[in-house]
Amino acid sequence: MTDIEPGVPLARLTTIGVGGPARAVARPRSVAELGEALRFARAEGLDVLTVGLGSNLLAADEGVDALVVRLEGELAAVEVMDAGLVAGGGATNAVCLHRARDAGLGGLEFASAIPGTAGGGVVMNAGAYGRDWSDVLVRALVVTAEDESWMAPAELGLAYRHSELGTTDVVARVEYRLEPGLPAEIKATVAELVARRKETQPTNKRTFGSVFKNPPGEIGAGRMLELCGLKGHRIGGAMISPKHANFIENADGATSADCVALMVEARRRARDQFGVELEREVVFAGLAELPATT
Ligand SMILES: Cc1cc2nc3c(=O)[nH]c(=O)nc-3n(C[C@H](O)[C@H](O)[C@H](O)COP(=O)(O)OP(=O)(O)OC[C@H]3O[C@@H](n4cnc5c(N)ncnc54)[C@H](O)[C@@H]3O)c2cc1C
């Protein structure tokens, strides 16, 4: 049985560095241990919160009354196959990309600036530069307290930053289809994409990535919030990034309440100025849904 550790602060498990204690944290290292952890949660009547790198997660200051699951060991390992990779759900995108490049496999470069895991990528259908997980995903092994099954993208219901997976579905393995590529060319593409990111986004600050999804239409959420005059706007220790208005930075001891207050303000201004109801992209843990703007 995997160890269950009580009271770990979510602030330590998220890139924004905000959030109170989880009821308990399990760190399964195999599919069997993961199944046991999920059955333990079910038996104890606990919600499950799987956390990858916590790079798109905002957790409540009061903590989260759930069993947090962090995938480790073989569930965070990466193997090269003929024309792709099999990654543990907890494998970081950076490690997947390195392994792919060294094996002369291209196609994952778009993920170079996405600081998450293979499982988090599937659940969020993460993407950048016109590509997303659905372009490279062959299938994902989804484990629940009851069973495990390999699911293809269509079964996962992947859409823009969305999948149909529920909170007790854990992505334990991810199979990627990649194509032959020269390591030097892959390296050059990654360097170029990372440099572009650094110019436009606060990559060296504590954030949780995009706050809102881009609404339909010409103007992205970041540009919209910039036109609302929100760059640099601060509540408590949280600040709308002066570099990109669709990011919130933990400027100085931010709380989740500070971040939520900024989100409420940003949605109100976007509604007033553009008539648009922005939809959050960041996943909330232990937090109430944002109030409607009308
Ligand atoms: C600086 C920065 C830049 C970013 N740029 C981008 C970008 O360009 N494009 C983009 O799409 N995103 C971007 N993000 C957001 C984030 O990196 C992605 O959404 C990423 O895929 C989240 O992965 P994660 O492992 O950190 O997931 P987490 O943040 O840990 O979790 C996100 C959601 O996925 C669930 N989850 C995580 N792992 C699993 C699993 N194995 N099984 C089941 N559920 C799981 C969680 O429960 C939660 O619901 C950025 C974030 C930052 C901080």
PDB file of C-alpha atoms and ligand atoms in Angstrom, residues 13 15 49-57 71 89-90 93 110 113-128 133 161 165-167 169-172 197 201-203 205 207-210 247 281 283, ligand 1:
ATOM      1  CA  LEU A  13       2.352  21.326  -4.768  1.00  0.00           C
ATOM      2  CA  THR A  15       3.288  26.538  -9.236  1.00  0.00           C
ATOM      3  CA  LEU A  49      -7.640  15.454  -6.354  1.00  0.00           C
ATOM      4  CA  THR A  50      -4.873  14.315  -8.685  1.00  0.00           C
ATOM      5  CA  VAL A  51      -2.091  16.881  -8.833  1.00  0.00           C
ATOM      6  CA  GLY A  52       0.533  16.864 -11.575  1.00  0.00           C
ATOM      7  CA  LEU A  53       2.837  19.875 -11.378  1.00  0.00           C
ATOM      8  CA  GLY A  54      -0.052  21.954 -10.080  1.00  0.00           C
ATOM      9  CA  SER A  55       0.582  24.343 -12.961  1.00  0.00           C
ATOM     10  CA  ASN A  56      -3.079  25.038 -13.660  1.00  0.00           C
ATOM     11  CA  LEU A  57      -4.438  24.735 -10.150  1.00  0.00           C
ATOM     12  CA  LEU A  71       1.984   9.902  -9.385  1.00  0.00           C
ATOM     13  CA  GLY A  89       0.729  10.249 -16.085  1.00  0.00           C
ATOM     14  CA  GLY A  90       3.063  12.022 -13.646  1.00  0.00           C
ATOM     15  CA  ASN A  93       6.510  17.464 -20.229  1.00  0.00           C
ATOM     16  CA  PHE A 110       4.671  22.672 -28.767  1.00  0.00           C
ATOM     17  CA  ALA A 113       6.578  25.918 -22.668  1.00  0.00           C
ATOM     18  CA  ILE A 114       3.796  24.047 -20.860  1.00  0.00           C
ATOM     19  CA  PRO A 115       5.115  23.250 -17.381  1.00  0.00           C
ATOM     20  CA  GLY A 116       2.862  20.284 -16.615  1.00  0.00           C
ATOM     21  CA  THR A 117       2.715  16.511 -16.736  1.00  0.00           C
ATOM     22  CA  ALA A 118       1.495  14.017 -19.319  1.00  0.00           C
ATOM     23  CA  GLY A 119      -1.673  13.336 -17.282  1.00  0.00           C
ATOM     24  CA  GLY A 120      -2.380  17.025 -16.709  1.00  0.00           C
ATOM     25  CA  GLY A 121      -1.948  17.583 -20.450  1.00  0.00           C
ATOM     26  CA  VAL A 122      -4.599  14.993 -21.245  1.00  0.00           C
ATOM     27  CA  VAL A 123      -7.102  16.290 -18.665  1.00  0.00           C
ATOM     28  CA  MET A 124      -6.685  19.930 -19.768  1.00  0.00           C
ATOM     29  CA  ASN A 125      -6.101  19.032 -23.437  1.00  0.00           C
ATOM     30  CA  ALA A 126      -3.241  21.490 -23.031  1.00  0.00           C
ATOM     31  CA  GLY A 127      -1.909  23.196 -26.108  1.00  0.00           C
ATOM     32  CA  ALA A 128       0.111  25.988 -27.658  1.00  0.00           C
ATOM     33  CA  TRP A 133      -2.682  16.951 -26.736  1.00  0.00           C
ATOM     34  CA  ARG A 161      -8.680  22.990 -22.808  1.00  0.00           C
ATOM     35  CA  LEU A 165     -12.717  12.967 -17.373  1.00  0.00           C
ATOM     36  CA  GLY A 166     -14.125  13.215 -13.847  1.00  0.00           C
ATOM     37  CA  THR A 167     -12.214  13.927 -10.632  1.00  0.00           C
ATOM     38  CA  ASP A 169     -10.498   9.279 -13.103  1.00  0.00           C
ATOM     39  CA  VAL A 170      -6.716   9.218 -12.927  1.00  0.00           C
ATOM     40  CA  VAL A 171      -4.577   9.216 -16.071  1.00  0.00           C
ATOM     41  CA  ALA A 172      -1.872   6.698 -15.199  1.00  0.00           C
ATOM     42  CA  ARG A 197       7.407  32.664 -24.469  1.00  0.00           C
ATOM     43  CA  GLN A 201       4.697  35.765 -20.650  1.00  0.00           C
ATOM     44  CA  PRO A 202       5.875  35.945 -17.014  1.00  0.00           C
ATOM     45  CA  THR A 203       7.698  32.599 -17.210  1.00  0.00           C
ATOM     46  CA  LYS A 205       7.141  34.319 -11.843  1.00  0.00           C
ATOM     47  CA  THR A 207       1.622  31.780 -11.719  1.00  0.00           C
ATOM     48  CA  PHE A 208      -0.880  29.078 -12.671  1.00  0.00           C
ATOM     49  CA  GLY A 209      -0.779  29.770 -16.406  1.00  0.00           C
ATOM     50  CA  SER A 210      -3.789  31.172 -18.243  1.00  0.00           C
ATOM     51  CA  PHE A 247      -1.724  35.649 -15.865  1.00  0.00           C
ATOM     52  CA  GLU A 281      -9.286  27.942 -17.426  1.00  0.00           C
ATOM     53  CA  VAL A 283      -8.906  24.474 -12.064  1.00  0.00           C
TER      54      VAL A 283
HETATM   55  C1  LIG B   1       3.989  29.652 -16.995  1.00  0.00           C
HETATM   56  C2  LIG B   1       2.867  28.742 -17.445  1.00  0.00           C
HETATM   57  C3  LIG B   1       2.594  28.632 -18.797  1.00  0.00           C
HETATM   58  C4  LIG B   1       1.552  27.797 -19.226  1.00  0.00           C
HETATM   59  N1  LIG B   1       1.293  27.701 -20.574  1.00  0.00           N
HETATM   60  C5  LIG B   1       0.304  26.894 -21.001  1.00  0.00           C
HETATM   61  C6  LIG B   1       0.019  26.764 -22.406  1.00  0.00           C
HETATM   62  O1  LIG B   1       0.661  27.346 -23.257  1.00  0.00           O
HETATM   63  N2  LIG B   1      -0.992  25.952 -22.782  1.00  0.00           N
HETATM   64  C7  LIG B   1      -1.733  25.259 -21.875  1.00  0.00           C
HETATM   65  O2  LIG B   1      -2.648  24.521 -22.289  1.00  0.00           O
HETATM   66  N3  LIG B   1      -1.492  25.363 -20.548  1.00  0.00           N
HETATM   67  C8  LIG B   1      -0.502  26.156 -20.085  1.00  0.00           C
HETATM   68  N4  LIG B   1      -0.260  26.265 -18.747  1.00  0.00           N
HETATM   69  C9  LIG B   1      -1.139  25.564 -17.784  1.00  0.00           C
HETATM   70  C10 LIG B   1      -0.667  24.165 -17.387  1.00  0.00           C
HETATM   71  O3  LIG B   1       0.741  24.050 -17.480  1.00  0.00           O
HETATM   72  C11 LIG B   1      -1.344  23.057 -18.229  1.00  0.00           C
HETATM   73  O4  LIG B   1      -2.745  23.086 -18.110  1.00  0.00           O
HETATM   74  C12 LIG B   1      -0.819  21.680 -17.833  1.00  0.00           C
HETATM   75  O5  LIG B   1      -1.233  20.721 -18.771  1.00  0.00           O
HETATM   76  C13 LIG B   1      -1.305  21.260 -16.437  1.00  0.00           C
HETATM   77  O6  LIG B   1      -0.595  20.091 -16.093  1.00  0.00           O
HETATM   78  P1  LIG B   1      -0.315  19.702 -14.588  1.00  0.00           P
HETATM   79  O7  LIG B   1       0.271  18.357 -14.598  1.00  0.00           O
HETATM   80  O8  LIG B   1       0.478  20.761 -13.909  1.00  0.00           O
HETATM   81  O9  LIG B   1      -1.795  19.659 -14.017  1.00  0.00           O
HETATM   82  P2  LIG B   1      -2.333  20.261 -12.625  1.00  0.00           P
HETATM   83  O10 LIG B   1      -2.256  21.764 -12.689  1.00  0.00           O
HETATM   84  O11 LIG B   1      -1.641  19.571 -11.526  1.00  0.00           O
HETATM   85  O12 LIG B   1      -3.831  19.827 -12.717  1.00  0.00           O
HETATM   86  C14 LIG B   1      -4.705  20.378 -13.685  1.00  0.00           C
HETATM   87  C15 LIG B   1      -5.963  19.495 -13.749  1.00  0.00           C
HETATM   88  O13 LIG B   1      -5.592  18.215 -14.239  1.00  0.00           O
HETATM   89  C16 LIG B   1      -5.885  17.202 -13.267  1.00  0.00           C
HETATM   90  N5  LIG B   1      -4.817  16.213 -13.343  1.00  0.00           N
HETATM   91  C17 LIG B   1      -3.483  16.421 -13.345  1.00  0.00           C
HETATM   92  N6  LIG B   1      -2.825  15.259 -13.532  1.00  0.00           N
HETATM   93  C18 LIG B   1      -3.765  14.307 -13.651  1.00  0.00           C
HETATM   94  C19 LIG B   1      -3.741  12.892 -13.868  1.00  0.00           C
HETATM   95  N7  LIG B   1      -2.586  12.216 -14.007  1.00  0.00           N
HETATM   96  N8  LIG B   1      -4.920  12.220 -13.919  1.00  0.00           N
HETATM   97  C20 LIG B   1      -6.096  12.863 -13.767  1.00  0.00           C
HETATM   98  N9  LIG B   1      -6.199  14.188 -13.549  1.00  0.00           N
HETATM   99  C21 LIG B   1      -5.036  14.906 -13.519  1.00  0.00           C
HETATM  100  C22 LIG B   1      -5.976  17.924 -11.937  1.00  0.00           C
HETATM  101  O14 LIG B   1      -6.779  17.221 -11.009  1.00  0.00           O
HETATM  102  C23 LIG B   1      -6.607  19.238 -12.384  1.00  0.00           C
HETATM  103  O15 LIG B   1      -7.992  19.066 -12.587  1.00  0.00           O
HETATM  104  C24 LIG B   1       0.784  27.076 -18.281  1.00  0.00           C
HETATM  105  C25 LIG B   1       1.082  27.183 -16.910  1.00  0.00           C
HETATM  106  C26 LIG B   1       2.118  28.013 -16.493  1.00  0.00           C
HETATM  107  C27 LIG B   1       2.422  28.102 -15.015  1.00  0.00           C
END
